[in-house]
PDB file of C-alpha atoms in Angstrom:
ATOM      1  CA  MET A   1     -29.462 -17.005  60.247  1.00 58.00           C
ATOM      2  CA  ILE A   2     -28.073 -15.293  56.834  1.00 61.00           C
ATOM      3  CA  LYS A   3     -30.955 -12.874  56.180  1.00 73.00           C
ATOM      4  CA  LEU A   4     -29.963 -11.160  58.908  1.00 73.00           C
ATOM      5  CA  PHE A   5     -26.176 -10.897  58.408  1.00 73.00           C
ATOM      6  CA  GLU A   6     -27.848  -9.089  54.862  1.00 77.00           C
ATOM      7  CA  LEU A   7     -30.083  -6.600  56.663  1.00 80.00           C
ATOM      8  CA  ILE A   8     -27.134  -5.765  58.830  1.00 80.00           C
ATOM      9  CA  ALA A   9     -24.904  -5.528  55.501  1.00 84.00           C
ATOM     10  CA  ILE A  10     -27.218  -2.921  53.721  1.00 86.00           C
ATOM     11  CA  PRO A  11     -26.008  -0.246  56.153  1.00 88.00           C
ATOM     12  CA  PHE A  12     -22.455  -0.276  56.080  1.00 86.00           C
ATOM     13  CA  GLY A  13     -22.998  -0.976  52.021  1.00 87.00           C
ATOM     14  CA  TYR A  14     -23.395   2.155  52.230  1.00 89.00           C
ATOM     15  CA  VAL A  15     -20.427   2.674  54.232  1.00 89.00           C
ATOM     16  CA  MET A  16     -18.554   0.564  51.835  1.00 88.00           C
ATOM     17  CA  LYS A  17     -19.583   2.868  48.736  1.00 89.00           C
ATOM     18  CA  PHE A  18     -18.668   5.832  50.290  1.00 91.00           C
ATOM     19  CA  ALA A  19     -14.869   4.992  50.795  1.00 91.00           C
ATOM     20  CA  TYR A  20     -14.840   3.714  47.190  1.00 91.00           C
ATOM     21  CA  SER A  21     -15.826   7.237  46.032  1.00 90.00           C
ATOM     22  CA  LEU A  22     -13.384   8.903  47.942  1.00 93.00           C
ATOM     23  CA  THR A  23     -10.038   6.613  47.250  1.00 91.00           C
ATOM     24  CA  HIS A  24     -11.453   4.891  43.639  1.00 89.00           C
ATOM     25  CA  ASN A  25      -8.986   2.293  45.352  1.00 91.00           C
ATOM     26  CA  TYR A  26     -10.183  -0.728  45.985  1.00 89.00           C
ATOM     27  CA  LEU A  27      -7.881  -1.861  48.208  1.00 91.00           C
ATOM     28  CA  LEU A  28      -7.349   2.121  50.248  1.00 92.00           C
ATOM     29  CA  ALA A  29     -11.381   1.651  49.757  1.00 91.00           C
ATOM     30  CA  ILE A  30     -11.559  -1.228  52.015  1.00 90.00           C
ATOM     31  CA  LEU A  31      -8.901  -0.022  54.220  1.00 92.00           C
ATOM     32  CA  LEU A  32     -11.211   3.192  55.203  1.00 93.00           C
ATOM     33  CA  PHE A  33     -13.633   1.090  55.153  1.00 89.00           C
ATOM     34  CA  THR A  34     -12.193  -1.051  58.252  1.00 88.00           C
ATOM     35  CA  VAL A  35     -10.930   1.825  60.087  1.00 92.00           C
ATOM     36  CA  ILE A  36     -14.748   3.624  60.207  1.00 90.00           C
ATOM     37  CA  MET A  37     -16.146   0.378  61.393  1.00 86.00           C
ATOM     38  CA  GLU A  38     -13.195   0.237  63.264  1.00 86.00           C
ATOM     39  CA  ILE A  39     -14.575   3.641  65.262  1.00 89.00           C
ATOM     40  CA  ILE A  40     -18.755   2.515  64.675  1.00 85.00           C
ATOM     41  CA  LEU A  41     -17.600  -0.663  67.389  1.00 82.00           C
ATOM     42  CA  SER A  42     -15.210   0.812  69.143  1.00 84.00           C
ATOM     43  CA  PRO A  43     -17.409   1.476  72.301  1.00 84.00           C
ATOM     44  CA  LEU A  44     -18.108  -2.484  72.609  1.00 80.00           C
ATOM     45  CA  ALA A  45     -13.959  -2.507  72.627  1.00 79.00           C
ATOM     46  CA  ILE A  46     -13.865  -0.207  75.284  1.00 81.00           C
ATOM     47  CA  LYS A  47     -16.928  -1.796  77.675  1.00 79.00           C
ATOM     48  CA  GLN A  48     -15.098  -5.462  77.186  1.00 77.00           C
ATOM     49  CA  GLN A  49     -11.296  -3.725  78.197  1.00 76.00           C
ATOM     50  CA  LYS A  50     -13.346  -1.849  81.639  1.00 77.00           C
ATOM     51  CA  ASN A  51     -15.346  -5.109  82.420  1.00 78.00           C
ATOM     52  CA  GLN A  52     -11.998  -7.105  82.346  1.00 74.00           C
ATOM     53  CA  ILE A  53     -10.838  -4.895  84.447  1.00 76.00           C
ATOM     54  CA  LYS A  54     -13.106  -4.498  87.211  1.00 77.00           C
ATOM     55  CA  GLN A  55     -12.679  -8.431  86.981  1.00 76.00           C
ATOM     56  CA  ALA A  56      -8.785  -8.095  87.350  1.00 74.00           C
ATOM     57  CA  ARG A  57      -9.439  -5.695  90.946  1.00 77.00           C
ATOM     58  CA  LEU A  58     -11.783  -8.953  92.114  1.00 79.00           C
ATOM     59  CA  ALA A  59      -9.029 -11.338  91.396  1.00 78.00           C
ATOM     60  CA  PRO A  60      -7.456 -10.642  94.927  1.00 79.00           C
ATOM     61  CA  LYS A  61     -10.752 -11.693  96.042  1.00 81.00           C
ATOM     62  CA  VAL A  62     -11.275 -14.688  93.831  1.00 81.00           C
ATOM     63  CA  ALA A  63      -7.928 -16.350  95.336  1.00 80.00           C
ATOM     64  CA  ALA A  64      -9.145 -15.839  98.608  1.00 83.00           C
ATOM     65  CA  ILE A  65     -11.854 -17.731  98.249  1.00 83.00           C
ATOM     66  CA  ARG A  66     -10.699 -20.605  96.204  1.00 82.00           C
ATOM     67  CA  LYS A  67      -7.753 -20.665  98.579  1.00 82.00           C
ATOM     68  CA  LYS A  68     -10.319 -21.299 101.308  1.00 82.00           C
ATOM     69  CA  TYR A  69     -11.412 -24.742  99.409  1.00 80.00           C
ATOM     70  CA  ALA A  70      -8.495 -25.252  97.849  1.00 80.00           C
ATOM     71  CA  GLY A  71      -6.905 -29.174  98.092  1.00 78.00           C
ATOM     72  CA  ARG A  72     -11.093 -29.848  97.622  1.00 80.00           C
ATOM     73  CA  THR A  73     -12.562 -30.954  94.679  1.00 76.00           C
ATOM     74  CA  ASP A  74     -15.110 -32.787  95.024  1.00 82.00           C
ATOM     75  CA  GLN A  75     -18.269 -31.750  93.268  1.00 83.00           C
ATOM     76  CA  VAL A  76     -20.084 -30.676  96.465  1.00 85.00           C
ATOM     77  CA  THR A  77     -17.463 -27.844  97.658  1.00 85.00           C
ATOM     78  CA  GLN A  78     -16.694 -26.820  94.075  1.00 83.00           C
ATOM     79  CA  GLN A  79     -20.932 -25.370  94.066  1.00 87.00           C
ATOM     80  CA  LYS A  80     -20.368 -23.714  97.203  1.00 87.00           C
ATOM     81  CA  MET A  81     -16.783 -22.035  95.895  1.00 86.00           C
ATOM     82  CA  GLN A  82     -18.761 -20.680  92.948  1.00 86.00           C
ATOM     83  CA  GLN A  83     -22.130 -20.316  94.252  1.00 89.00           C
ATOM     84  CA  GLU A  84     -19.661 -17.964  97.015  1.00 88.00           C
ATOM     85  CA  THR A  85     -17.922 -16.739  94.117  1.00 86.00           C
ATOM     86  CA  MET A  86     -21.004 -15.376  92.344  1.00 88.00           C
ATOM     87  CA  GLU A  87     -22.212 -13.767  95.308  1.00 87.00           C
ATOM     88  CA  MET A  88     -19.464 -11.928  95.482  1.00 86.00           C
ATOM     89  CA  TYR A  89     -19.755 -10.275  92.347  1.00 84.00           C
ATOM     90  CA  GLN A  90     -23.120  -9.779  93.691  1.00 86.00           C
ATOM     91  CA  GLN A  91     -21.933  -7.491  95.879  1.00 85.00           C
ATOM     92  CA  GLU A  92     -19.797  -5.717  93.886  1.00 81.00           C
ATOM     93  CA  ASN A  93     -22.545  -5.476  91.360  1.00 82.00           C
ATOM     94  CA  PHE A  94     -20.161  -7.422  88.677  1.00 80.00           C
ATOM     95  CA  ASN A  95     -21.075  -9.750  85.751  1.00 78.00           C
ATOM     96  CA  PRO A  96     -18.641 -12.044  84.989  1.00 73.00           C
ATOM     97  CA  MET A  97     -20.622 -12.832  81.272  1.00 72.00           C
ATOM     98  CA  GLY A  98     -20.619  -9.130  80.772  1.00 67.00           C
ATOM     99  CA  GLY A  99     -17.553  -9.147  78.646  1.00 62.00           C
ATOM    100  CA  CYS A 100     -18.692 -11.942  76.762  1.00 68.00           C
ATOM    101  CA  LEU A 101     -21.949  -9.238  75.265  1.00 64.00           C
ATOM    102  CA  PRO A 102     -20.074  -7.041  73.264  1.00 62.00           C
ATOM    103  CA  LEU A 103     -18.296 -10.207  71.275  1.00 64.00           C
ATOM    104  CA  LEU A 104     -21.930 -11.658  70.737  1.00 71.00           C
ATOM    105  CA  ILE A 105     -23.124  -8.384  69.981  1.00 69.00           C
ATOM    106  CA  GLN A 106     -20.120  -8.291  67.211  1.00 65.00           C
ATOM    107  CA  LEU A 107     -21.113 -11.863  66.150  1.00 70.00           C
ATOM    108  CA  PRO A 108     -23.262 -11.365  63.638  1.00 77.00           C
ATOM    109  CA  ILE A 109     -21.643  -7.341  62.430  1.00 72.00           C
ATOM    110  CA  ILE A 110     -18.738  -8.979  61.685  1.00 70.00           C
ATOM    111  CA  SER A 111     -20.184 -11.045  59.376  1.00 75.00           C
ATOM    112  CA  ALA A 112     -22.241  -8.678  57.853  1.00 77.00           C
ATOM    113  CA  LEU A 113     -18.731  -6.487  57.231  1.00 73.00           C
ATOM    114  CA  TYR A 114     -17.862  -9.688  54.992  1.00 77.00           C
ATOM    115  CA  PHE A 115     -21.244  -9.758  52.882  1.00 82.00           C
ATOM    116  CA  VAL A 116     -19.833  -5.900  52.234  1.00 84.00           C
ATOM    117  CA  VAL A 117     -16.608  -7.116  50.939  1.00 82.00           C
ATOM    118  CA  GLN A 118     -17.637 -10.640  49.455  1.00 82.00           C
ATOM    119  CA  GLN A 119     -20.215  -8.903  47.820  1.00 87.00           C
ATOM    120  CA  PRO A 120     -19.895  -5.836  46.225  1.00 88.00           C
ATOM    121  CA  LEU A 121     -22.822  -5.789  43.500  1.00 90.00           C
ATOM    122  CA  ARG A 122     -24.869  -5.604  45.896  1.00 89.00           C
ATOM    123  CA  TYR A 123     -23.615  -3.262  48.723  1.00 88.00           C
ATOM    124  CA  LEU A 124     -21.333  -1.593  46.553  1.00 87.00           C
ATOM    125  CA  CYS A 125     -23.420  -1.223  43.135  1.00 89.00           C
ATOM    126  CA  ASN A 126     -26.415  -1.585  44.564  1.00 89.00           C
ATOM    127  CA  ILE A 127     -27.166  -3.782  41.594  1.00 92.00           C
ATOM    128  CA  PRO A 128     -31.109  -6.078  42.339  1.00 91.00           C
ATOM    129  CA  VAL A 129     -30.167  -9.796  43.499  1.00 90.00           C
ATOM    130  CA  SER A 130     -32.131 -10.738  40.152  1.00 92.00           C
ATOM    131  CA  GLU A 131     -30.266  -8.839  38.105  1.00 93.00           C
ATOM    132  CA  ILE A 132     -26.835 -10.508  39.538  1.00 92.00           C
ATOM    133  CA  GLU A 133     -28.614 -13.493  39.122  1.00 92.00           C
ATOM    134  CA  ALA A 134     -28.960 -13.543  35.581  1.00 93.00           C
ATOM    135  CA  LEU A 135     -25.881 -12.532  35.151  1.00 92.00           C
ATOM    136  CA  ALA A 136     -24.428 -15.249  37.089  1.00 91.00           C
ATOM    137  CA  ASN A 137     -26.775 -17.751  34.704  1.00 91.00           C
ATOM    138  CA  TYR A 138     -26.055 -15.446  31.001  1.00 91.00           C
ATOM    139  CA  LEU A 139     -22.314 -16.340  31.979  1.00 90.00           C
ATOM    140  CA  ASN A 140     -22.318 -19.911  33.807  1.00 89.00           C
ATOM    141  CA  GLN A 141     -24.087 -21.091  29.869  1.00 88.00           C
ATOM    142  CA  GLY A 142     -21.357 -23.354  28.747  1.00 81.00           C
ATOM    143  CA  LEU A 143     -20.312 -24.058  31.832  1.00 83.00           C
ATOM    144  CA  GLU A 144     -19.284 -28.065  32.912  1.00 80.00           C
ATOM    145  CA  LYS A 145     -19.416 -26.667  36.460  1.00 81.00           C
ATOM    146  CA  PRO A 146     -21.479 -22.920  37.140  1.00 81.00           C
ATOM    147  CA  ILE A 147     -18.506 -20.831  39.116  1.00 76.00           C
ATOM    148  CA  TYR A 148     -20.255 -17.469  38.486  1.00 82.00           C
ATOM    149  CA  ASN A 149     -22.611 -17.050  42.017  1.00 81.00           C
ATOM    150  CA  THR A 150     -24.612 -14.152  43.912  1.00 79.00           C
ATOM    151  CA  GLY A 151     -21.906 -14.742  46.806  1.00 79.00           C
ATOM    152  CA  ALA A 152     -18.012 -14.468  45.887  1.00 70.00           C
ATOM    153  CA  GLY A 153     -18.954 -15.228  42.705  1.00 80.00           C
ATOM    154  CA  GLN A 154     -19.324 -11.422  42.509  1.00 86.00           C
ATOM    155  CA  LEU A 155     -16.006 -10.313  42.423  1.00 84.00           C
ATOM    156  CA  GLN A 156     -15.175 -13.345  39.204  1.00 85.00           C
ATOM    157  CA  ILE A 157     -18.519 -11.540  37.135  1.00 89.00           C
ATOM    158  CA  ILE A 158     -16.790  -7.945  37.859  1.00 89.00           C
ATOM    159  CA  ASN A 159     -13.976  -8.874  36.816  1.00 84.00           C
ATOM    160  CA  VAL A 160     -15.515 -10.320  33.211  1.00 87.00           C
ATOM    161  CA  ILE A 161     -17.742  -7.575  32.796  1.00 89.00           C
ATOM    162  CA  LYS A 162     -15.603  -4.035  33.181  1.00 85.00           C
ATOM    163  CA  ASP A 163     -13.954  -4.414  30.346  1.00 84.00           C
ATOM    164  CA  HIS A 164     -17.541  -4.415  28.318  1.00 88.00           C
ATOM    165  CA  ILE A 165     -19.980  -2.981  30.582  1.00 91.00           C
ATOM    166  CA  SER A 166     -22.388  -1.890  28.276  1.00 91.00           C
ATOM    167  CA  ASP A 167     -22.981  -5.066  26.528  1.00 92.00           C
ATOM    168  CA  TYR A 168     -24.210  -6.754  29.647  1.00 93.00           C
ATOM    169  CA  PHE A 169     -27.171  -3.564  29.921  1.00 93.00           C
ATOM    170  CA  THR A 170     -29.798  -5.825  28.283  1.00 93.00           C
ATOM    171  CA  ILE A 171     -29.685  -7.949  31.269  1.00 93.00           C
ATOM    172  CA  ALA A 172     -28.471  -6.261  33.901  1.00 93.00           C
ATOM    173  CA  PRO A 173     -30.017  -2.432  33.767  1.00 94.00           C
ATOM    174  CA  SER A 174     -28.719  -1.213  36.695  1.00 93.00           C
ATOM    175  CA  LEU A 175     -25.474  -1.371  35.907  1.00 92.00           C
ATOM    176  CA  LYS A 176     -26.364   1.733  33.361  1.00 91.00           C
ATOM    177  CA  THR A 177     -26.107   4.159  36.858  1.00 89.00           C
ATOM    178  CA  ALA A 178     -23.295   1.847  39.002  1.00 88.00           C
ATOM    179  CA  ASP A 179     -20.147   2.422  39.818  1.00 87.00           C
ATOM    180  CA  ILE A 180     -18.394  -1.024  39.068  1.00 87.00           C
ATOM    181  CA  PRO A 181     -15.487  -0.887  41.730  1.00 86.00           C
ATOM    182  CA  ASN A 182     -11.674  -1.262  39.233  1.00 86.00           C
ATOM    183  CA  LEU A 183     -10.966  -4.892  41.634  1.00 83.00           C
ATOM    184  CA  THR A 184      -7.242  -4.603  39.885  1.00 86.00           C
ATOM    185  CA  VAL A 185      -4.531  -2.558  42.181  1.00 88.00           C
ATOM    186  CA  PHE A 186      -0.328  -2.801  41.252  1.00 87.00           C
ATOM    187  CA  GLY A 187      -1.155  -5.108  38.994  1.00 87.00           C
ATOM    188  CA  LEU A 188      -2.912  -7.508  40.978  1.00 87.00           C
ATOM    189  CA  ASP A 189      -6.331  -8.425  39.875  1.00 85.00           C
ATOM    190  CA  PHE A 190      -7.468  -9.054  43.996  1.00 86.00           C
ATOM    191  CA  SER A 191     -11.410 -10.770  42.233  1.00 80.00           C
ATOM    192  CA  GLN A 192      -9.260 -14.004  42.037  1.00 82.00           C
ATOM    193  CA  VAL A 193      -8.196 -16.354  44.029  1.00 84.00           C
ATOM    194  CA  PRO A 194      -4.898 -17.765  45.085  1.00 90.00           C
ATOM    195  CA  SER A 195      -3.286 -20.417  43.993  1.00 87.00           C
ATOM    196  CA  LEU A 196       0.113 -21.740  45.185  1.00 85.00           C
ATOM    197  CA  THR A 197       1.598 -21.234  41.804  1.00 84.00           C
ATOM    198  CA  PHE A 198       6.121 -20.387  41.419  1.00 83.00           C
ATOM    199  CA  LYS A 199       5.553 -20.150  37.624  1.00 78.00           C
ATOM    200  CA  PRO A 200       4.679 -17.967  37.000  1.00 84.00           C
ATOM    201  CA  PHE A 201       3.976 -16.609  41.042  1.00 87.00           C
ATOM    202  CA  ASP A 202       1.172 -15.955  42.202  1.00 88.00           C
ATOM    203  CA  TRP A 203       2.105 -12.739  44.332  1.00 89.00           C
ATOM    204  CA  LEU A 204      -2.074 -13.132  45.814  1.00 90.00           C
ATOM    205  CA  MET A 205      -0.771 -16.097  47.913  1.00 91.00           C
ATOM    206  CA  LEU A 206       1.564 -14.163  49.828  1.00 92.00           C
ATOM    207  CA  ILE A 207      -2.524 -12.763  50.639  1.00 92.00           C
ATOM    208  CA  PRO A 208      -2.837 -16.253  53.247  1.00 91.00           C
ATOM    209  CA  ILE A 209       0.516 -16.512  54.316  1.00 92.00           C
ATOM    210  CA  VAL A 210       0.370 -13.038  55.833  1.00 93.00           C
ATOM    211  CA  THR A 211      -3.311 -13.545  57.332  1.00 90.00           C
ATOM    212  CA  PHE A 212      -1.557 -16.426  58.764  1.00 91.00           C
ATOM    213  CA  PHE A 213       1.151 -14.266  60.373  1.00 91.00           C
ATOM    214  CA  VAL A 214      -1.302 -11.625  61.066  1.00 90.00           C
ATOM    215  CA  MET A 215      -3.555 -13.818  62.840  1.00 88.00           C
ATOM    216  CA  VAL A 216      -0.898 -15.069  65.223  1.00 87.00           C
ATOM    217  CA  PHE A 217       0.806 -11.694  66.311  1.00 87.00           C
ATOM    218  CA  SER A 218      -2.535 -10.162  66.793  1.00 84.00           C
ATOM    219  CA  THR A 219      -3.997 -13.081  69.414  1.00 80.00           C
ATOM    220  CA  LYS A 220      -0.722 -12.658  71.312  1.00 80.00           C
ATOM    221  CA  ILE A 221      -0.957  -8.530  71.434  1.00 80.00           C
ATOM    222  CA  MET A 222      -4.682  -9.427  72.245  1.00 73.00           C
ATOM    223  CA  GLN A 223      -3.741 -11.905  75.437  1.00 71.00           C
ATOM    224  CA  LYS A 224      -1.046 -10.011  76.875  1.00 72.00           C
ATOM    225  CA  PHE A 225      -2.644  -6.749  77.454  1.00 66.00           C
ATOM    226  CA  SER A 226      -6.012  -8.929  78.143  1.00 63.00           C
ATOM    227  CA  TYR A 227      -6.698  -9.633  81.920  1.00 56.00           C
ATOM    228  CA  ARG A 228      -6.904 -14.014  82.219  1.00 56.00           C
ATOM    229  CA  ASP A 229      -7.861 -15.577  85.241  1.00 56.00           C
ATOM    230  CA  PRO A 230      -5.149 -17.746  86.648  1.00 55.00           C
ATOM    231  CA  MET A 231      -7.583 -20.538  85.728  1.00 52.00           C
ATOM    232  CA  THR A 232      -7.773 -19.918  82.269  1.00 53.00           C
ATOM    233  CA  ILE A 233      -3.924 -19.518  81.435  1.00 53.00           C
ATOM    234  CA  GLU A 234      -3.582 -22.087  83.196  1.00 51.00           C
ATOM    235  CA  GLN A 235      -5.957 -24.211  79.979  1.00 50.00           C
ATOM    236  CA  GLN A 236      -4.518 -22.871  77.060  1.00 53.00           C
ATOM    237  CA  ASN A 237      -1.325 -23.940  78.152  1.00 56.00           C
ATOM    238  CA  ASN A 238      -2.641 -27.564  77.623  1.00 58.00           C
ATOM    239  CA  PRO A 239      -1.727 -29.050  73.802  1.00 61.00           C
ATOM    240  CA  SER A 240      -5.465 -29.084  73.135  1.00 57.00           C
ATOM    241  CA  MET A 241      -6.029 -25.978  73.798  1.00 56.00           C
ATOM    242  CA  LYS A 242      -2.696 -24.588  71.959  1.00 64.00           C
ATOM    243  CA  ILE A 243      -3.862 -26.514  69.292  1.00 68.00           C
ATOM    244  CA  MET A 244      -7.186 -24.893  69.502  1.00 63.00           C
ATOM    245  CA  THR A 245      -5.408 -21.272  69.928  1.00 68.00           C
ATOM    246  CA  TRP A 246      -3.538 -21.944  65.530  1.00 79.00           C
ATOM    247  CA  SER A 247      -6.033 -23.911  64.210  1.00 81.00           C
ATOM    248  CA  MET A 248      -8.284 -19.937  63.359  1.00 80.00           C
ATOM    249  CA  PRO A 249      -5.124 -18.957  61.467  1.00 84.00           C
ATOM    250  CA  LEU A 250      -4.328 -22.288  60.082  1.00 86.00           C
ATOM    251  CA  LEU A 251      -8.460 -22.266  58.661  1.00 85.00           C
ATOM    252  CA  SER A 252      -8.196 -18.864  58.206  1.00 84.00           C
ATOM    253  CA  VAL A 253      -4.945 -19.339  55.235  1.00 87.00           C
ATOM    254  CA  TRP A 254      -7.686 -22.755  53.654  1.00 88.00           C
ATOM    255  CA  PHE A 255     -10.591 -20.575  54.274  1.00 84.00           C
ATOM    256  CA  GLU A 256      -9.306 -17.498  51.838  1.00 85.00           C
ATOM    257  CA  PHE A 257      -6.468 -19.848  48.694  1.00 89.00           C
ATOM    258  CA  ASN A 258     -10.592 -21.020  47.837  1.00 84.00           C
ATOM    259  CA  PHE A 259     -12.160 -17.553  47.994  1.00 81.00           C
ATOM    260  CA  ALA A 260     -10.968 -13.902  46.125  1.00 80.00           C
ATOM    261  CA  ALA A 261      -8.196 -12.789  47.479  1.00 86.00           C
ATOM    262  CA  ALA A 262     -10.006  -9.002  48.518  1.00 85.00           C
ATOM    263  CA  ILE A 263     -11.908 -11.113  51.390  1.00 84.00           C
ATOM    264  CA  GLY A 264      -7.967 -11.818  52.684  1.00 88.00           C
ATOM    265  CA  ILE A 265      -7.265  -8.312  52.190  1.00 90.00           C
ATOM    266  CA  TYR A 266     -10.279  -7.618  54.030  1.00 87.00           C
ATOM    267  CA  TRP A 267      -8.945 -10.075  56.963  1.00 87.00           C
ATOM    268  CA  ILE A 268      -5.383  -8.684  56.947  1.00 91.00           C
ATOM    269  CA  PHE A 269      -6.724  -4.552  57.769  1.00 91.00           C
ATOM    270  CA  GLN A 270      -8.757  -5.725  60.285  1.00 87.00           C
ATOM    271  CA  ASN A 271      -6.448  -7.557  62.271  1.00 88.00           C
ATOM    272  CA  ILE A 272      -3.664  -5.340  62.282  1.00 91.00           C
ATOM    273  CA  LEU A 273      -6.706  -1.535  62.843  1.00 89.00           C
ATOM    274  CA  SER A 274      -7.518  -4.876  66.350  1.00 86.00           C
ATOM    275  CA  THR A 275      -4.571  -4.914  67.307  1.00 87.00           C
ATOM    276  CA  ILE A 276      -3.947  -1.287  67.259  1.00 88.00           C
ATOM    277  CA  GLN A 277      -7.317  -1.048  69.087  1.00 85.00           C
ATOM    278  CA  THR A 278      -5.668  -2.846  71.146  1.00 81.00           C
ATOM    279  CA  LEU A 279      -3.003  -1.632  71.805  1.00 83.00           C
ATOM    280  CA  ILE A 280      -4.397   1.925  72.526  1.00 84.00           C
ATOM    281  CA  LEU A 281      -7.060   0.896  74.886  1.00 80.00           C
ATOM    282  CA  GLY A 282      -4.739  -1.764  76.955  1.00 75.00           C
ATOM    283  CA  LYS A 283      -2.133   1.759  77.258  1.00 76.00           C
ATOM    284  CA  VAL A 284      -5.247   4.018  78.197  1.00 75.00           C
ATOM    285  CA  TYR A 285      -7.450   1.395  80.358  1.00 69.00           C
ATOM    286  CA  SER A 286      -3.877  -0.034  82.155  1.00 64.00           C
ATOM    287  CA  ASN A 287      -4.657  -3.431  84.805  1.00 54.00           C
ATOM    288  CA  GLU A 288      -1.783  -2.045  87.104  1.00 53.00           C
ATOM    289  CA  LYS A 289      -2.813   1.561  86.859  1.00 55.00           C
ATOM    290  CA  VAL A 290      -6.925   0.435  87.558  1.00 52.00           C
ATOM    291  CA  LEU A 291      -5.779  -1.971  90.132  1.00 51.00           C
ATOM    292  CA  ALA A 292      -2.798   0.914  91.913  1.00 52.00           C
ATOM    293  CA  ARG A 293      -5.985   3.644  91.939  1.00 54.00           C
ATOM    294  CA  ALA A 294      -8.301   0.893  93.432  1.00 50.00           C
ATOM    295  CA  MET A 295      -5.823  -0.323  96.542  1.00 49.00           C
ATOM    296  CA  VAL A 296      -4.810   3.474  96.805  1.00 50.00           C
ATOM    297  CA  THR A 297      -9.274   4.124  97.993  1.00 51.00           C
ATOM    298  CA  GLU A 298      -9.326   1.350  99.589  1.00 50.00           C
ATOM    299  CA  THR A 299      -5.890   2.054 101.892  1.00 53.00           C
ATOM    300  CA  ILE A 300      -7.311   5.526 102.500  1.00 55.00           C
ATOM    301  CA  ALA A 301     -10.948   4.421 103.085  1.00 50.00           C
ATOM    302  CA  ARG A 302      -9.386   1.414 106.178  1.00 54.00           C
ATOM    303  CA  ARG A 303      -7.318   4.862 107.189  1.00 59.00           C
ATOM    304  CA  SER A 304     -10.509   6.300 107.852  1.00 59.00           C
ATOM    305  CA  LYS A 305     -11.957   3.890 108.856  1.00 53.00           C
ATOM    306  CA  GLU A 306      -9.261   2.709 111.855  1.00 57.00           C
ATOM    307  CA  ALA A 307      -9.236   6.790 112.808  1.00 58.00           C
ATOM    308  CA  ASN A 308     -13.038   6.448 113.555  1.00 60.00           C
ATOM    309  CA  ASP A 309     -13.348   3.355 115.573  1.00 59.00           C
ATOM    310  CA  LYS A 310     -10.522   5.116 117.312  1.00 56.00           C
TER     311      LYS A 310
END
């Protein structure tokens, strides 16, 4: 599976390289890179929004079926209710799992984007893996515990070699033509791992904290502008589901205190842009507007049929 993500990451690496060539600022490059990728993935987001709108339009019919079997919780009745609901969906040419497909497609893509940000030597500088391994092995010499690797350790490798890059040409000849990014912006080295340090104050530790609040806010916005089945809303109000809602942002905080700050920056940008995209799609493809148009259409069709019957 990792090999698949790495394969998908190769073309995205060229996008990141293009972004850095325009900005020559690592933070701006990550921002531009994230904007471009959100635009590329926008058709999937639009498809998902349209699927939610159709689900909202069919909600009254689903509610009528549930009302028909209300108060009967035996397994046979529940199966009959589900079967009748699926038959209605088939008549309406609606696939309730259609909204999941864009999410499933996005999973390997998002994972590949993570590889691009995490491994700039490979995907931004196009350094062969064998040369990156040679650099990591060389820098790990004499260390009790190896800290440089071909994964997230590439950010730390860049931090070590950037000031004396010519000293490493014999180990990695591709460095001669590579455009090594400067990972220090506004005096902050984004190749470093944030730490809870107050003396001196580590400004990088604000990145995981900001990510937490951005993710929580993004989740709330997406829930507000996305159609959710009433039963789903009821399930999400359970204490166990509320814990799940908070667990992902908290997990991201722990994750970012163990990896380079650049990863956290990418997550912040990605969540902010996803929220903006959700707001735009919520206005353009509004559930309320679509439902109103559907009701008008159904009313006209019903009146037309009544007139013909007369």
